[in-house]
Coordinates of N, CA and C in Angstrom, one line a residue:
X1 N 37.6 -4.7 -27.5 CA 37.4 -4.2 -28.8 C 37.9 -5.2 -29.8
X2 N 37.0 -5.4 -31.1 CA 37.3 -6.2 -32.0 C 38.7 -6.0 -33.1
X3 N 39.4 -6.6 -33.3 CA 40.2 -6.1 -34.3 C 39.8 -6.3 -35.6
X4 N 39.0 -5.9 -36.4 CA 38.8 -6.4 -37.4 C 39.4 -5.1 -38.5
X5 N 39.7 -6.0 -39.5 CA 41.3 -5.5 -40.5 C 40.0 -4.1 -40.9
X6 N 40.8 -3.3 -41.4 CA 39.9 -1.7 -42.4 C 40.5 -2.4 -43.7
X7 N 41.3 -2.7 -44.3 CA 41.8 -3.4 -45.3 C 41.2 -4.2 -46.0
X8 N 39.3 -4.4 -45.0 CA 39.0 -5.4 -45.9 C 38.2 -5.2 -46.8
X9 N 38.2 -6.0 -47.9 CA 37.9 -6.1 -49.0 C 39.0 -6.0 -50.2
X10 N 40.3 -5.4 -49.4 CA 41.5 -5.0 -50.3 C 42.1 -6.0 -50.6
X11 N 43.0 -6.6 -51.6 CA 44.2 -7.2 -51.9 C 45.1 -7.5 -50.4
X12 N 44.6 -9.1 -50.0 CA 46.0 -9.2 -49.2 C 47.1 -9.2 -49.5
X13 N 48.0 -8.5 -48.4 CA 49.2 -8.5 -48.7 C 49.9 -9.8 -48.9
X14 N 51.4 -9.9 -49.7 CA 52.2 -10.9 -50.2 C 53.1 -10.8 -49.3
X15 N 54.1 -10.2 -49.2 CA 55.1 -10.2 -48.6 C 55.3 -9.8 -47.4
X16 N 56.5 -10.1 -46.5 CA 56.4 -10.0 -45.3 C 56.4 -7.9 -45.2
X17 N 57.4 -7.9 -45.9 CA 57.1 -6.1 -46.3 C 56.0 -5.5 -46.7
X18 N 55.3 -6.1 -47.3 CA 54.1 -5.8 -48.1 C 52.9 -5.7 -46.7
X19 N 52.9 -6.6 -45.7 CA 52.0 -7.2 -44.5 C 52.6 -6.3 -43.8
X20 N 54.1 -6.0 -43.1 CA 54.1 -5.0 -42.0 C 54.0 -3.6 -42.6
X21 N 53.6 -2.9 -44.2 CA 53.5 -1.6 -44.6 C 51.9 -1.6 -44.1
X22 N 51.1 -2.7 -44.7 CA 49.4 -2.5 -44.3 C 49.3 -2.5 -42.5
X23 N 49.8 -3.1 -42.0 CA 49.7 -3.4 -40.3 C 50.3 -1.9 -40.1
X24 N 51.2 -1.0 -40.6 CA 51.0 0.2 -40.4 C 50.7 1.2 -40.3
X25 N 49.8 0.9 -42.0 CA 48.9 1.6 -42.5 C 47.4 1.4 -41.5
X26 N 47.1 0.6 -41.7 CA 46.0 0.1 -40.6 C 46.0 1.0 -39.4
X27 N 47.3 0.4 -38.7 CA 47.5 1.0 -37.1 C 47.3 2.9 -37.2
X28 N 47.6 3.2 -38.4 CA 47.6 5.0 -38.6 C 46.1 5.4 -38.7
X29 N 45.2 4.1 -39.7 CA 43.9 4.6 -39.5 C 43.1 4.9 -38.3
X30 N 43.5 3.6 -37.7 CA 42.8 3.7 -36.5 C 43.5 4.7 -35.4
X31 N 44.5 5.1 -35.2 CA 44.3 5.9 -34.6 C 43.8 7.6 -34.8
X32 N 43.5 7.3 -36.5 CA 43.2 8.9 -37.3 C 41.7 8.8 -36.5
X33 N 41.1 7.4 -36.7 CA 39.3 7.1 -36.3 C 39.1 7.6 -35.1
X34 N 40.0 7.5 -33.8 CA 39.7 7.6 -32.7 C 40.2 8.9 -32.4
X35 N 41.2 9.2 -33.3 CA 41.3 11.0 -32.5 C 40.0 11.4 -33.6
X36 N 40.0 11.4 -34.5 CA 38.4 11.7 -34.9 C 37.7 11.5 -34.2
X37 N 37.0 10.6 -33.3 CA 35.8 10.4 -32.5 C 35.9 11.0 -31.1
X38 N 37.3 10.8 -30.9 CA 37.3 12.1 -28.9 C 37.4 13.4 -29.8
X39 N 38.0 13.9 -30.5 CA 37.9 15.5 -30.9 C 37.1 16.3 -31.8
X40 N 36.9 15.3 -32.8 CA 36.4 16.1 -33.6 C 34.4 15.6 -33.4
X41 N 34.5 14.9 -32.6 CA 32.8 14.2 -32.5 C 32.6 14.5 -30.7
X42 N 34.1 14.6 -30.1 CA 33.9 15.3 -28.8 C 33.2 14.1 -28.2
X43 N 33.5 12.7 -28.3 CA 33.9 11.6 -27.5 C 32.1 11.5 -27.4
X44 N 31.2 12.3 -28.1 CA 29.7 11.6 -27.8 C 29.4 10.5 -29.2
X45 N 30.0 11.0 -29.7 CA 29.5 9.6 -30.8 C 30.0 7.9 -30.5
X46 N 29.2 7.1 -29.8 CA 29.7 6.2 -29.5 C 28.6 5.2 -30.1
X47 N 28.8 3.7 -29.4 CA 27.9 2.2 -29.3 C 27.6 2.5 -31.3
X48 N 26.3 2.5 -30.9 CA 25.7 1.9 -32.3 C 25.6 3.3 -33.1
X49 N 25.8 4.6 -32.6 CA 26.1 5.6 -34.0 C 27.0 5.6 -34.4
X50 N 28.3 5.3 -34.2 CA 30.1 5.0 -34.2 C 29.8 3.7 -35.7
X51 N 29.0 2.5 -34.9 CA 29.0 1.4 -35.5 C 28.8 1.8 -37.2
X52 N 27.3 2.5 -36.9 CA 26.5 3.1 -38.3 C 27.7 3.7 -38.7
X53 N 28.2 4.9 -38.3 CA 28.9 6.1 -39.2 C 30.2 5.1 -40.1
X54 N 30.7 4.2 -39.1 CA 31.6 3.4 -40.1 C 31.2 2.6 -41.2
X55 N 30.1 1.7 -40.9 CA 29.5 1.0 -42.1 C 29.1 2.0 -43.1
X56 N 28.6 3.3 -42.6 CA 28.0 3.8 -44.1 C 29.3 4.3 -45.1
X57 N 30.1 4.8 -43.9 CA 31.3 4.9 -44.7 C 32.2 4.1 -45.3
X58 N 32.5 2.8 -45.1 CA 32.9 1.5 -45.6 C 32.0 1.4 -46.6
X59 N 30.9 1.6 -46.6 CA 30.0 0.9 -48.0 C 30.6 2.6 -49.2
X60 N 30.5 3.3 -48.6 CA 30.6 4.4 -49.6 C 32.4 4.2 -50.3
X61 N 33.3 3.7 -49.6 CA 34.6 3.8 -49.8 C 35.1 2.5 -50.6
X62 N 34.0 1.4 -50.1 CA 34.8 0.0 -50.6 C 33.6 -0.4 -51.7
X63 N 32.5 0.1 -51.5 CA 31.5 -0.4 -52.3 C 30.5 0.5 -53.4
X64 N 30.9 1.6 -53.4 CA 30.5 2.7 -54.4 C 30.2 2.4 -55.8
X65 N 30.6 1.2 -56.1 CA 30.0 0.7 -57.6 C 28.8 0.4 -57.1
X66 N 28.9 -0.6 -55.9 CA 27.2 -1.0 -55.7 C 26.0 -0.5 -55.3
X67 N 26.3 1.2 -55.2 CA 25.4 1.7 -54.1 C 23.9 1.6 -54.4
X68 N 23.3 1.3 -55.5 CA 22.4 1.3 -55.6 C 21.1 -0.2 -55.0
X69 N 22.5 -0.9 -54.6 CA 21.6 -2.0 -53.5 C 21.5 -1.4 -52.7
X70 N 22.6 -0.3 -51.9 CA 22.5 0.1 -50.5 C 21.7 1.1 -50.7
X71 N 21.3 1.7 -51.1 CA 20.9 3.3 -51.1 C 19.4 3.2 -50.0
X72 N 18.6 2.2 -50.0 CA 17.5 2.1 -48.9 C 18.3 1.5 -47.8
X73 N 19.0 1.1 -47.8 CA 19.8 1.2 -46.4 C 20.6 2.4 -45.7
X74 N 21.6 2.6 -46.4 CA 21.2 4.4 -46.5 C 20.6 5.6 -45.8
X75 N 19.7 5.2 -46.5 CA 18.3 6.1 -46.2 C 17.6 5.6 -44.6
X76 N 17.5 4.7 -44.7 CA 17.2 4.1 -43.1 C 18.3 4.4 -42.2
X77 N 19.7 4.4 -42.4 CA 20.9 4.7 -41.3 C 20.5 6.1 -41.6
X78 N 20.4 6.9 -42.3 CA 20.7 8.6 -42.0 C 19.3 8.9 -41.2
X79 N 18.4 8.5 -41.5 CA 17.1 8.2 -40.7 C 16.6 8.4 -39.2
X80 N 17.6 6.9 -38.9 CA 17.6 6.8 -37.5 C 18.6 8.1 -37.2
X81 N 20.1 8.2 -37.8 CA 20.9 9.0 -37.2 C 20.9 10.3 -36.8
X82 N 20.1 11.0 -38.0 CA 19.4 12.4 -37.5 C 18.3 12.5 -36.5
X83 N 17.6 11.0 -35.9 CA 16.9 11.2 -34.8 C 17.7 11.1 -33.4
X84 N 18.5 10.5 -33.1 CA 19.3 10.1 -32.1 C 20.7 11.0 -32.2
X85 N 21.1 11.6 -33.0 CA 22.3 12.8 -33.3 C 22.4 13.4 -32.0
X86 N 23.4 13.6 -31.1 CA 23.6 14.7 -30.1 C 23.6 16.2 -30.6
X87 N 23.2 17.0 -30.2 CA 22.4 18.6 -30.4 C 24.0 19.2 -31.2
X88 N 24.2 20.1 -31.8 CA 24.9 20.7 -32.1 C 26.4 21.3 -30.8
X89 N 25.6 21.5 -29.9 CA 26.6 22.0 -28.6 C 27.0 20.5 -28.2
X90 N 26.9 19.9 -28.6 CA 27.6 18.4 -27.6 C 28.8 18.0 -29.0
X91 N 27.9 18.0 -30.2 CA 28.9 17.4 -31.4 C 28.5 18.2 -32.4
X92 N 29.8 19.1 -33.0 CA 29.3 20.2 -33.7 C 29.6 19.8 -35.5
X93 N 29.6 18.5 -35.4 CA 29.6 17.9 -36.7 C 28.0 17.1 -36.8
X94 N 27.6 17.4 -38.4 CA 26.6 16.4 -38.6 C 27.1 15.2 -38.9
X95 N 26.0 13.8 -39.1 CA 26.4 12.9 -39.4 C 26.7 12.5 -40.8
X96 N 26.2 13.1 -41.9 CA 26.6 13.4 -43.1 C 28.2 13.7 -43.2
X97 N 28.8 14.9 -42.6 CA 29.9 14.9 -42.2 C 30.9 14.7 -41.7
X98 N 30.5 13.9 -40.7 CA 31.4 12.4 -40.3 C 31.7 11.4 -41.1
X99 N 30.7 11.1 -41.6 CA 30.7 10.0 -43.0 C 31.8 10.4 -43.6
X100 N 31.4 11.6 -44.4 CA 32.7 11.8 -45.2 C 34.2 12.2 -44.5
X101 N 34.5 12.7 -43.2 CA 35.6 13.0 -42.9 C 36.3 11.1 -42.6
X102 N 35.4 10.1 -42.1 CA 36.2 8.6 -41.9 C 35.9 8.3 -43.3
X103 N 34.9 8.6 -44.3 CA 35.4 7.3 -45.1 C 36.8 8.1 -45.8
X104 N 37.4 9.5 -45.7 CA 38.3 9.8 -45.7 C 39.9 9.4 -45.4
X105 N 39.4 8.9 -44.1 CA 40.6 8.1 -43.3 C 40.5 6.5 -44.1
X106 N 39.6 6.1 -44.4 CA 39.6 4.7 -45.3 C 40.4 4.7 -46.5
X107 N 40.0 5.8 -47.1 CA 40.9 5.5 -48.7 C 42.1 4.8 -48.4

């Protein structure tokens, strides 16, 4: 798995206190993301719907002034995702849903 920071786009930290509050803020998200994805998505949301659900949510959380570049992108992720979504009895969350419960965990 890649480590790549949730932080980004934020103000790097300055101080060495300042760097181990984010590295434990970080480490809280990700494990908020992953008990989100085995329980609340019931461990079928994985590969490239996982991938989507965080990008749309990163763009909604970090980039909300700009949405109006993204919005046909958007529209093409919710697209594909409502065709490929596991049935209601496998993951009883939509993908709309999901969006908003991680970009949740992002703030």
């Amino acid at each position: 798995m890649f480590a790549v920071p949730i932080y980004a786009g934020g103000p790097k930290p300055q101080t060495g206190a300042q760097r181990h509050e984010a590295i434990a803020r970080e480490a809280r998200a990700r494990e908020e993301l992953e008990g989100l994805r085995e329980h609340a998505l019931r461990g079928a949301v994985r590969g490239a719907l996982w991938s989507t659900l965080l990008a749309l949510a990163l763009l909604r959380t970090r980039y909300a002034a700009a949405r109006l570049a993204w919005i046909p992108l958007e529209a093409r992720a919710f697209a594909w995702l409502e065709g490929v979504w596991p049935p209601p009895t496998i993951c009883p969350l939509s993908p709309a849903s999901a969006i908003l419960r991680i970009s949740a965990l992002l703030v």
